[in-house]
Amino acid sequence: MRKCFFAFLSYCLFAISYFATAQQEQSRLIQNVKSRLLLSLNGQWNYIVDPYEMGYYNYRHDPFENSESGKGGFYDDRQQKDKSELIEYNFDLAPTLHVPGDWNSQAEILQFYEGTIWYKRKFNVEPLGNKQYFLYFGAVNYEAHVYLNGKKLGMHKGGFTPFQFEVTNKLKPGDNVVIVKADNKRKDTEVPTINTDWWNYGGITRDVYLVTLPENYIADYKVQLKKNNLNQVEGFVQLSGKSGLQDVTITIPELKIKHTVKTDASNRAQLSIPVKAVSYWTPENPKLYDVIISSVADEVKDRVGFRTIAVNGKDILLNNKSVFLRGISMHDENPLLKGRLRSEGDMRMMLQWAKELNCNFVRLAHYTHNEDMVKLADEMGLMVWAEVPVYWTIAWENPDTYNNAKSQLTTMMERDRNKASVIVWSIGNETPLSEPRHKFMGNMAAQARSLDDTRLVAAALEVHRKDTEVIVDDPLGELIDLASFNEYGGWYWGLPPDLSRYTFKIKYNKPVVITEFGGEALAGYHADAETRWSEEFQEALYVSQLAMLSKVDALRGMTPWILVDFRSPRRQHPYYQDFWNRKGLLSNTGNKKKAFFILKDYYEKIEKQYK
Ligand code: GCB
């Protein structure tokens, strides 16, 4: 009996672990996917809104996937064969949504929708025997179950990072059907958790591709300057599968570099290449070099900038020169569409506004933004603060929550490891002090450091106050590179004229970067500077903040909150807000508020000082 029980137990454990692995997406993400042979699956996808998840669960609320026949779910795309057959859905008659794009901004009825939507699209392919194929998703918010030709490929959680499934042996010549169940229900153990100050846009929000690769393709690589060394490129090339020992060549024609190395038993080659006469990447000179990586079977091209970033005492050093981070925070949202940024034009608009503000830095808050955004920052000369959605009150003691956060951090860092613009990895925002949180965040910091020693690690911390002292002493500050914190003087505490009385007490001898300050104004609403919600109030707040912050000796940057008004369910005032957080320096229609010009002038002065 006992034996029987143990056999049963070990069977269960095996089943659970098998199921857990089978459910995961493939781990090593294709580096620089856009440079590959792609079949774009963007465009119109049919969709079914499914608030009760009846396409996933049967009437006993058991998943169809687990039932004996495995039949009945919407992933099957069944066609009615005879008139009497009962099928209570039909993708082909269903309306369509554009991919990439959130659903909230595409149909009025979906504006507040949180739950499951099923997507379907057909594509045509003639798979070749000597190629490998992957289905690649730039991002789906939040939980995605992906099916190809009625079979489950797997599941992915996390609304802002890419994932892929190998489909080499699962494609059919001719028509193929991909179905995605996207579910954006908020849950307290997820990352982010249920409470955020942004819109929970659902759906397939970023590009979808079928990627064709040769067998033994170049899966991943890193080509960046070594830490603190302007004359040495360091990195690696990782080939897929069982590539065997072989030569890999890195060519940077403009630098006259052609460097060949051998892969080892794990199909990996380490790189260490001396370089000279490099035109270093800076915001003023966003120089990118063509880099070509080739192996026996494959070749991939990238455009890479070379720069170093470090801190020394109170200074931030870009290529060994002290810089001031003239930044602005932004969400991944086009206010004109009331939805996620969908195209290069949308992204350029946002970064161009930052440029007009005289910025050299952007905080891509509060989660991983589109890879194209970071590429544009590379091209346009904007340094980037990249962040994960560890925001406010995460389930600090839940191991799955930690693993999820860690995996989102890892994926972001792997995706963007060759982008010169990214100088800071942020592990979270305004996380409240407690022992479990400190452990969680300490592990996140260690993970970030273990993956990349060439960039800074930071987080947006909180402050507390005693009389007129603003105190920054969060123990997490010891583990990160910047004294980076949010403070809402003049809005959530004090009024703009009071700020001149405040001073900062900062525990660490590190460069100070104010990751948020700001206040709300409804564009076009004019009154005196004492009247909240007026442009004049916001303007006075910026004037007072900048005067107060200028007294901080170690001030080396800021990313005020925020470039443009953004949607948030927490912002309920029917007249001033109407579901918009109005802290933007631009309105949701792109009008510049008065405070925009205060910050712009301030940055102009700072730029001259740091020339
Ligand atoms: C914060 C948060 C940010 C909010 C902002 C606000 O501290 O980091 O996500 O949107 O304040 O407007 O209150």
PDB file of C-alpha atoms and ligand atoms in Angstrom, residues 197 366 391-392 429-430 486 488 492 516 561 566 571 581 583, ligand 1:
ATOM      1  CA  ASP A 197      -1.078  53.832 -11.628  1.00  0.00           C
ATOM      2  CA  HIS A 366       7.598  51.180 -15.161  1.00  0.00           C
ATOM      3  CA  TYR A 391       6.050  48.271  -8.546  1.00  0.00           C
ATOM      4  CA  TRP A 392       4.684  49.165  -5.117  1.00  0.00           C
ATOM      5  CA  ASN A 429       9.794  51.444  -8.194  1.00  0.00           C
ATOM      6  CA  GLU A 430       8.660  52.693  -4.766  1.00  0.00           C
ATOM      7  CA  ASN A 486      10.948  59.845  -6.100  1.00  0.00           C
ATOM      8  CA  TYR A 488       6.512  64.721  -4.596  1.00  0.00           C
ATOM      9  CA  TYR A 492       1.559  65.153  -2.330  1.00  0.00           C
ATOM     10  CA  GLU A 516      10.195  61.441 -10.090  1.00  0.00           C
ATOM     11  CA  TRP A 561       7.082  62.660 -13.831  1.00  0.00           C
ATOM     12  CA  PHE A 566      -1.346  59.158 -19.424  1.00  0.00           C
ATOM     13  CA  ARG A 571      -7.451  59.206 -11.617  1.00  0.00           C
ATOM     14  CA  ASN A 581      -2.981  61.282 -14.807  1.00  0.00           C
ATOM     15  CA  LYS A 583       1.289  65.178 -14.567  1.00  0.00           C
TER      16      LYS A 583
HETATM   17  C1  GCB B   1       4.577  57.659  -8.302  1.00  0.00           C
HETATM   18  C2  GCB B   1       4.618  56.462  -9.169  1.00  0.00           C
HETATM   19  C3  GCB B   1       4.022  56.722 -10.529  1.00  0.00           C
HETATM   20  C4  GCB B   1       2.732  57.509 -10.374  1.00  0.00           C
HETATM   21  C5  GCB B   1       3.069  58.844  -9.753  1.00  0.00           C
HETATM   22  C6  GCB B   1       1.859  59.728  -9.516  1.00  0.00           C
HETATM   23  O1  GCB B   1       5.268  57.773  -7.343  1.00  0.00           O
HETATM   24  O2  GCB B   1       5.908  55.953  -9.295  1.00  0.00           O
HETATM   25  O3  GCB B   1       3.794  55.515 -11.161  1.00  0.00           O
HETATM   26  O4  GCB B   1       2.067  57.663 -11.566  1.00  0.00           O
HETATM   27  O5  GCB B   1       3.692  58.645  -8.528  1.00  0.00           O
HETATM   28  O6  GCB B   1       1.419  60.378 -10.431  1.00  0.00           O
HETATM   29  O7  GCB B   1       1.374  59.737  -8.387  1.00  0.00           O
END
